[in-house]
Every structure is written in structure tokens, then in C-alpha cells.
PDB file of C-alpha atoms in Angstrom:
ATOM      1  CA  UNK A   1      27.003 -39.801  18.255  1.00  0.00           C
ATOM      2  CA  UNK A   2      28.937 -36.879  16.991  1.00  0.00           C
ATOM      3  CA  UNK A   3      28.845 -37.234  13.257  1.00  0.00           C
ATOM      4  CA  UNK A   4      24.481 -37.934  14.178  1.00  0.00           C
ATOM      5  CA  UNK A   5      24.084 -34.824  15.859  1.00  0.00           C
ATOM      6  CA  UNK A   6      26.458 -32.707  13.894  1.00  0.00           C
ATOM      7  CA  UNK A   7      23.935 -34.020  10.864  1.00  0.00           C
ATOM      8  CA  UNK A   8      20.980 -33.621  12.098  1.00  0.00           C
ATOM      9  CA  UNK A   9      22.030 -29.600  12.949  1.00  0.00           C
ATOM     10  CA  UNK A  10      22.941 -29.437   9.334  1.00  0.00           C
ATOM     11  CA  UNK A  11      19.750 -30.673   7.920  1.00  0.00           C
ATOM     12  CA  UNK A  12      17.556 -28.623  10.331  1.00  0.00           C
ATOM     13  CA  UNK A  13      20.161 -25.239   9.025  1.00  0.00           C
ATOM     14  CA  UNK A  14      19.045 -26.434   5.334  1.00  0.00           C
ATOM     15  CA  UNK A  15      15.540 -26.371   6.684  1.00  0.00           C
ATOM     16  CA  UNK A  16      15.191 -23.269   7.655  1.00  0.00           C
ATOM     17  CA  UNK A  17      16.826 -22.061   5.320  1.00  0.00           C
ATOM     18  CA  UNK A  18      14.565 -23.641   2.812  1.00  0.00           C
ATOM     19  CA  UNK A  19      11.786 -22.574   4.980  1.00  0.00           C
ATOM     20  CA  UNK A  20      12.961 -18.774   4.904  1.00  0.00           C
ATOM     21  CA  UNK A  21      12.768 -19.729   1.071  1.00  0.00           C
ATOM     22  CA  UNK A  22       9.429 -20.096   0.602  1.00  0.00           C
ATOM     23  CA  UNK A  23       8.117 -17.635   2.965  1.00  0.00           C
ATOM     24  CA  UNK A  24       9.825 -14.768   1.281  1.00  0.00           C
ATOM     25  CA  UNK A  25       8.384 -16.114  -2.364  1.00  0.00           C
ATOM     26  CA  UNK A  26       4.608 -16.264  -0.856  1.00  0.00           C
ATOM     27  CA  UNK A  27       5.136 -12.908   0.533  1.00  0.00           C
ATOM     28  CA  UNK A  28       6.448 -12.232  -2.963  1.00  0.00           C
ATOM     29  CA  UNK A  29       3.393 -13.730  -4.719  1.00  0.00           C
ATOM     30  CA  UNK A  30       1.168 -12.430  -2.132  1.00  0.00           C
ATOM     31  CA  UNK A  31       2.255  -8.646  -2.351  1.00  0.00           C
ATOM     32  CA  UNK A  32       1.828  -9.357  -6.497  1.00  0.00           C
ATOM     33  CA  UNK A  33      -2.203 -10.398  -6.031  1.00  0.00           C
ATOM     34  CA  UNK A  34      -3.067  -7.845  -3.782  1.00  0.00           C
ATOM     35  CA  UNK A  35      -1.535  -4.570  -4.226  1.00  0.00           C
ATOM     36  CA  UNK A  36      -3.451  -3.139  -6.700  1.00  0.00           C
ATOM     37  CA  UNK A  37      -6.602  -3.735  -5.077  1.00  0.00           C
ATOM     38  CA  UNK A  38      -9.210  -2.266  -7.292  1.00  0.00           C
ATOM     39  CA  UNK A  39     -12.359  -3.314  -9.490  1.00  0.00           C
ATOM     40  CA  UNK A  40     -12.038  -5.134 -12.137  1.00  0.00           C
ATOM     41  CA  UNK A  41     -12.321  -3.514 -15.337  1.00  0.00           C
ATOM     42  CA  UNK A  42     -11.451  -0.553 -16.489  1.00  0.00           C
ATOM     43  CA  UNK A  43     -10.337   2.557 -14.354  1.00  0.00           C
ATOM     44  CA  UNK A  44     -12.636   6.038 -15.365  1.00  0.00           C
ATOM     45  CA  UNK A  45     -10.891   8.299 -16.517  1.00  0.00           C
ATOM     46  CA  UNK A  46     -11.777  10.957 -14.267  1.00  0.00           C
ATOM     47  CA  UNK A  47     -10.248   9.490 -11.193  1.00  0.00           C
ATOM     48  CA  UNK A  48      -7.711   9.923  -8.033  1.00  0.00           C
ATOM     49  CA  UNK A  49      -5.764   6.883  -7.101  1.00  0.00           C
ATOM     50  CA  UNK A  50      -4.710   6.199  -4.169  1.00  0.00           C
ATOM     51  CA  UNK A  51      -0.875   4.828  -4.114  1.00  0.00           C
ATOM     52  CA  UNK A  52       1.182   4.236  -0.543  1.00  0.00           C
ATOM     53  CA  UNK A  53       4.977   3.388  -1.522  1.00  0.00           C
ATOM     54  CA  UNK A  54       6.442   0.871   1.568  1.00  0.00           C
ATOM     55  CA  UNK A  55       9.696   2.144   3.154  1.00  0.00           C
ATOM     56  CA  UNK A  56      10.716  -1.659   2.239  1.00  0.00           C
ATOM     57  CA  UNK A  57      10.003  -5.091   0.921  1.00  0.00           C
ATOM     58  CA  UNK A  58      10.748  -6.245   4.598  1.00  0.00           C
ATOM     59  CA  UNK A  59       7.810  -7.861   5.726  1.00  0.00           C
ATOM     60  CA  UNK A  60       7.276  -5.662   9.096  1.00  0.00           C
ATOM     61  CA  UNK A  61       7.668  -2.593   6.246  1.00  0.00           C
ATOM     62  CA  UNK A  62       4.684  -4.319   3.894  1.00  0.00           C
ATOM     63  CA  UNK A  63       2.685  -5.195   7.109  1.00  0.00           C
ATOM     64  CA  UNK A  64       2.907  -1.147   8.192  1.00  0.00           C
ATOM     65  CA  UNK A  65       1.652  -0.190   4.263  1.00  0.00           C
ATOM     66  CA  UNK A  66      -1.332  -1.979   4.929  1.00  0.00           C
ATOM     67  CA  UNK A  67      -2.182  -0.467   8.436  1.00  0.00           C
ATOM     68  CA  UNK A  68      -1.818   2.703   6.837  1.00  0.00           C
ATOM     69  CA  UNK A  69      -3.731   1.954   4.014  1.00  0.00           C
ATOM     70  CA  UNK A  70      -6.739   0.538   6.009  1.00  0.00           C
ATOM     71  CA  UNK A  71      -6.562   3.654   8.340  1.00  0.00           C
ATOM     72  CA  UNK A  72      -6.175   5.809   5.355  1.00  0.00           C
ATOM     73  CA  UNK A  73      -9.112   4.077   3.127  1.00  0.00           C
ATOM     74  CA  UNK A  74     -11.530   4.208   5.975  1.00  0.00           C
ATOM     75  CA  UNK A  75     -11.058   7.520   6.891  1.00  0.00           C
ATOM     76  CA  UNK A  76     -11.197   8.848   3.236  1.00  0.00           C
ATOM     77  CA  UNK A  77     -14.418   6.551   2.462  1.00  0.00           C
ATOM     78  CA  UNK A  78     -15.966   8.374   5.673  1.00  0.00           C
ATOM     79  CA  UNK A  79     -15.400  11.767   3.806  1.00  0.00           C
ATOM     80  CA  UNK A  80     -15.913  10.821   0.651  1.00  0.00           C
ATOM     81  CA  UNK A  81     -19.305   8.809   1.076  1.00  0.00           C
ATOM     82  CA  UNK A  82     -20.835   9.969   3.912  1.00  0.00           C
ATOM     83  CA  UNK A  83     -19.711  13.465   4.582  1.00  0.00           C
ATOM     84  CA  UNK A  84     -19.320  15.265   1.622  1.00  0.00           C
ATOM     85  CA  UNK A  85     -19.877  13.152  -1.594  1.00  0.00           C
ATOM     86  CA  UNK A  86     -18.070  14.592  -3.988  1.00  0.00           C
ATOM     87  CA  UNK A  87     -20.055  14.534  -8.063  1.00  0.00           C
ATOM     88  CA  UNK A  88     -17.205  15.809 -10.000  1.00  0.00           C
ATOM     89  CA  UNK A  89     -12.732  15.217  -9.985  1.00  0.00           C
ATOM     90  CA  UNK A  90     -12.338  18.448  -9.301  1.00  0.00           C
ATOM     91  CA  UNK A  91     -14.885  17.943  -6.160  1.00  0.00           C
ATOM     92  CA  UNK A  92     -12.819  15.379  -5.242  1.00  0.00           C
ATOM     93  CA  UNK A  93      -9.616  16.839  -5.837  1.00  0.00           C
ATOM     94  CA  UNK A  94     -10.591  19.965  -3.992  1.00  0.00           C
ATOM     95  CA  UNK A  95     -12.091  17.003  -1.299  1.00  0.00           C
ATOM     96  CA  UNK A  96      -8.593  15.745  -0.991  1.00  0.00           C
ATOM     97  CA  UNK A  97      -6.521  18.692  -0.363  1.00  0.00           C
ATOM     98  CA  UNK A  98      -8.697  20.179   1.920  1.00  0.00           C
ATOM     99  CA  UNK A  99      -7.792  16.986   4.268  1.00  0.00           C
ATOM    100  CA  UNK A 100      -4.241  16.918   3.135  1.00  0.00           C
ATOM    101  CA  UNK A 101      -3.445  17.658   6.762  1.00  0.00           C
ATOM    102  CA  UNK A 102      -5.366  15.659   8.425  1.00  0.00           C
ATOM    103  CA  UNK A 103      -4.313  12.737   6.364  1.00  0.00           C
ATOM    104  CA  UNK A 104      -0.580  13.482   7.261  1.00  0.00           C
ATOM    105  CA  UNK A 105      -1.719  13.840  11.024  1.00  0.00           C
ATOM    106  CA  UNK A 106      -3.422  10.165   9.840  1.00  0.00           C
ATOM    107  CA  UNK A 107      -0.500   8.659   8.732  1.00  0.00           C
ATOM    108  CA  UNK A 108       2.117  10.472  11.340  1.00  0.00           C
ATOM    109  CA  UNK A 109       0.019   9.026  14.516  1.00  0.00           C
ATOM    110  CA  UNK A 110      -0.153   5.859  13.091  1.00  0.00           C
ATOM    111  CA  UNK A 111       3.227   5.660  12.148  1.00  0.00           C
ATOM    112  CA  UNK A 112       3.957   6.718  15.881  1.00  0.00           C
ATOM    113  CA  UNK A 113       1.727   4.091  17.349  1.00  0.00           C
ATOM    114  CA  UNK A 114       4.002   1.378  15.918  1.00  0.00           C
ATOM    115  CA  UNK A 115       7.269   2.676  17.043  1.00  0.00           C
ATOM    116  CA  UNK A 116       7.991   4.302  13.359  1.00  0.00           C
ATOM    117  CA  UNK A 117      10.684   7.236  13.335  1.00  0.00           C
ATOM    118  CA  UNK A 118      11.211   7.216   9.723  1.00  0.00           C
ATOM    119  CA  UNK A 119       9.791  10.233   7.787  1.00  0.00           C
ATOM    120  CA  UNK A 120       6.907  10.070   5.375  1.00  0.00           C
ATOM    121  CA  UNK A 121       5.763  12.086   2.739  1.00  0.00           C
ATOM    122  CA  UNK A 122       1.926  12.800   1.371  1.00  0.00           C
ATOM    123  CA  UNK A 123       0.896  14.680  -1.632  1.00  0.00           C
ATOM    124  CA  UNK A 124      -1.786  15.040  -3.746  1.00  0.00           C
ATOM    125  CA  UNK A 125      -0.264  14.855  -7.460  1.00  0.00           C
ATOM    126  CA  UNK A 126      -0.283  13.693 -11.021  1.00  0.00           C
ATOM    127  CA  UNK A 127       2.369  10.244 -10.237  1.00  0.00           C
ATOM    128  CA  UNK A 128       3.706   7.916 -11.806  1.00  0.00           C
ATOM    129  CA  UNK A 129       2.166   4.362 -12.081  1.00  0.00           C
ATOM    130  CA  UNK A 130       3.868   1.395 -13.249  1.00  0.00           C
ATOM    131  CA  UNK A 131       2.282  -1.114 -15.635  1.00  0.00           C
ATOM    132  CA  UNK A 132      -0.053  -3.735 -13.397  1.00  0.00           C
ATOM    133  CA  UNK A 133      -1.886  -6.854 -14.056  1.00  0.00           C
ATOM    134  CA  UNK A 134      -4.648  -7.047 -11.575  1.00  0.00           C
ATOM    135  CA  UNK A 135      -7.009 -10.427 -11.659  1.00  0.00           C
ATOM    136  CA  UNK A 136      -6.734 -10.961 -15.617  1.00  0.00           C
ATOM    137  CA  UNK A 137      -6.744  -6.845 -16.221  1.00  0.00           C
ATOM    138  CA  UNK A 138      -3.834  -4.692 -17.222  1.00  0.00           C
ATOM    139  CA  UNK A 139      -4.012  -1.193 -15.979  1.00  0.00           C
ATOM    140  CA  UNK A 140      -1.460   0.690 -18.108  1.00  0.00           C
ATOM    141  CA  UNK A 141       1.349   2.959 -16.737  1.00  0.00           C
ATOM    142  CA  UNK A 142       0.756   6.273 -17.131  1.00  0.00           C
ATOM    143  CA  UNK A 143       1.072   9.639 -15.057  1.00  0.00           C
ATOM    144  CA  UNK A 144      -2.393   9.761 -13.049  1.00  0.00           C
ATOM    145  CA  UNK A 145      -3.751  11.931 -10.595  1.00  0.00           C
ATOM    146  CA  UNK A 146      -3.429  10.234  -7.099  1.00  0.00           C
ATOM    147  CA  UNK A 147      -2.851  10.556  -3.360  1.00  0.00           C
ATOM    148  CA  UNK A 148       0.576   9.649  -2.803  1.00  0.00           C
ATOM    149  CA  UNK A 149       2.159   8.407   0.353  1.00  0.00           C
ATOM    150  CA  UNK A 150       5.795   7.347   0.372  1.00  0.00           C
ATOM    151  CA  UNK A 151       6.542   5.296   4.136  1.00  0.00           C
ATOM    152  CA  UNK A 152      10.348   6.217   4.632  1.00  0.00           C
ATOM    153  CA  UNK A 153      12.620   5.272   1.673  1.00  0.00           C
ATOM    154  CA  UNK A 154       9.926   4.579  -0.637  1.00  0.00           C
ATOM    155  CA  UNK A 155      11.686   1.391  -1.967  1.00  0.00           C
ATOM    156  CA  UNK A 156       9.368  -1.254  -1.298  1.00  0.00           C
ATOM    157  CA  UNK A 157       6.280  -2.680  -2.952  1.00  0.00           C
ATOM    158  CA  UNK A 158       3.433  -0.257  -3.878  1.00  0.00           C
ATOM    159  CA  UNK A 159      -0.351  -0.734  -3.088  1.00  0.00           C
ATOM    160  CA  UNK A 160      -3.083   1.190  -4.770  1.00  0.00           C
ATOM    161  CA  UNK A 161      -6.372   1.593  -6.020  1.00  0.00           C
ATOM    162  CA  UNK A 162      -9.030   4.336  -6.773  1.00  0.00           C
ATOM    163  CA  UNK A 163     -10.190   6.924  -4.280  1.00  0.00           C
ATOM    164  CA  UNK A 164     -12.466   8.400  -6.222  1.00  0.00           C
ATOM    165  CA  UNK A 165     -15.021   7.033  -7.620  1.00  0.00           C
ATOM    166  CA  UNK A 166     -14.529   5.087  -4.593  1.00  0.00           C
ATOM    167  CA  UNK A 167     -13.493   1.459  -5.565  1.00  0.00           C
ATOM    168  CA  UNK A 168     -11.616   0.855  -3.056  1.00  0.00           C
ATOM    169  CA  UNK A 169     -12.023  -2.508  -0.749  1.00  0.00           C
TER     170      UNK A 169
END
């Protein structure tokens, strides 16, 4: 009866184990299909991105990017289409850093609301973008003008798209 159940723990170890596996490859895969979340084709070139760096690739750190992106997206498509409408970049630059604070108030309180302590940074920049295939499109790396947020360490998978024009979803 031993050797049975001392067997049967080992298989079910290998299990989850295998298990674990696979989860952390979808995550994986899944991060790769949806984190540059734009329109296909090509990108104008007068634009501001919109990147948010996660403080990890742990999934509770890729789960808060998204919360902040949502909260951040909504709240900038509010300004942006309803509000103010900006018709040129440097409308929606200017746009941008006029609600530079409130976006770090943004970010901060929802942060806060999950029990985050670690520090975040927001700026409104020329960054750096890696090379990204997107549904059959390659965006280019390049230095681009963008809203930057950077959740803790900055060390985990990006997400981005463009803020402006808004093409955003």
C-alpha cells in the first residue's frame, strides 16, 4: 500500500508540475497576442503611444498592467474624444501633459486600491519601442513619442498602443 500511495503522490507532483508548465507558456503566448493592442496597419506618423512597463512577468504583476491600462485608456479616451478633441500632435501632446497629474493620481489610487506599495513612474516622452509583430504587422522599433508608465521595476512585459489618434481598444 506504501509503494501505491508513495506513487500516486509522485505522479500527481509531476502533474502539477506539468500543469504549472503550461499555464506559464499560455500566459507567455497570451501576453505575446495582446500587448500591443492597436489597429492593424500602419501607425501615423504623427502619433503618442501609449506604453505601461509591468513591475513583472508574474502573473498578479501582468494582471495589475491591465487594470491600469483599462483605467488609464478610459480616462484618456474621455479627454481625448469627448472633452477636448485634440486636431493636431502638438494638441495632443499639450492634451497629455496638461493631465500628467491627474494620470499619476490615476495610476497611484489604483495602484493603492490593490494593495500596491511599489513606486511608479509616468512621463510623457520620446521612448524607446522594441520591434513588435502585431496580428501579421510589424511595427518597427524606433524612439516614439508616448505616455510612459513603468509599474515598479519595470521588468516585465510591455503593453501599448496609440493614444492619439485614438486606436486604442
Amino acid at each position: 500500500m506504501t509503494n501505491y500511495s508513495e506513487t500516486l503522490r509522485i505522479i500527481v507532483k509531476k502533474m502539477v508540475v506539468l500543469l504549472s508548465c503550461m499555464f506559464m507558456v499560455i500566459m507567455a503566448w497570451e501576453g505575446q497576442q495582446i500587448d500591443a493592442s492597436v489597429v492593424g496597419g500602419p501607425i501615423p506618423q504623427e502619433s503618442i503611444r501609449l506604453r505601461i512597463l509591468a513591475n513583472s512577468d508574474n502573473p498578479s504583476d501582468q494582471l495589475v498592467k491591465r487594470e491600469i491600462r483599462d483605467a488609464v485608456v478610459e480616462q484618456m479616451q474621455l479627454w481625448v474624444l469627448q472633452l477636448e478633441n485634440p486636431q493636431s500632435l502638438e494638441d495632443a501632446k499639450a492634451l497629455t501633459r496638461q493631465h500628467l497629474p491627474e494620470i499619476r493620481q490615476l495610476v497611484g489610487e489604483e495602484l493603492r486600491k490593490r494593495g500596491i506599495t511599489y513606486n511608479y513612474h509616468v512621463e510623457l516622452d520620446v521612448v524607446p519601442f522594441p520591434t513588435k509583430l502585431y496580428g501579421g504587422t510589424v511595427y518597427p522599433a524606433g524612439d516614439y513619442d508616448a505616455l510612459r508608465i513603468t509599474l515598479g521595476e519595470g521588468q516585465g512585459q510591455n503593453w501599448w498602443c496609440v493614444l492619439f489618434p485614438p486606436l486604442c481598444f
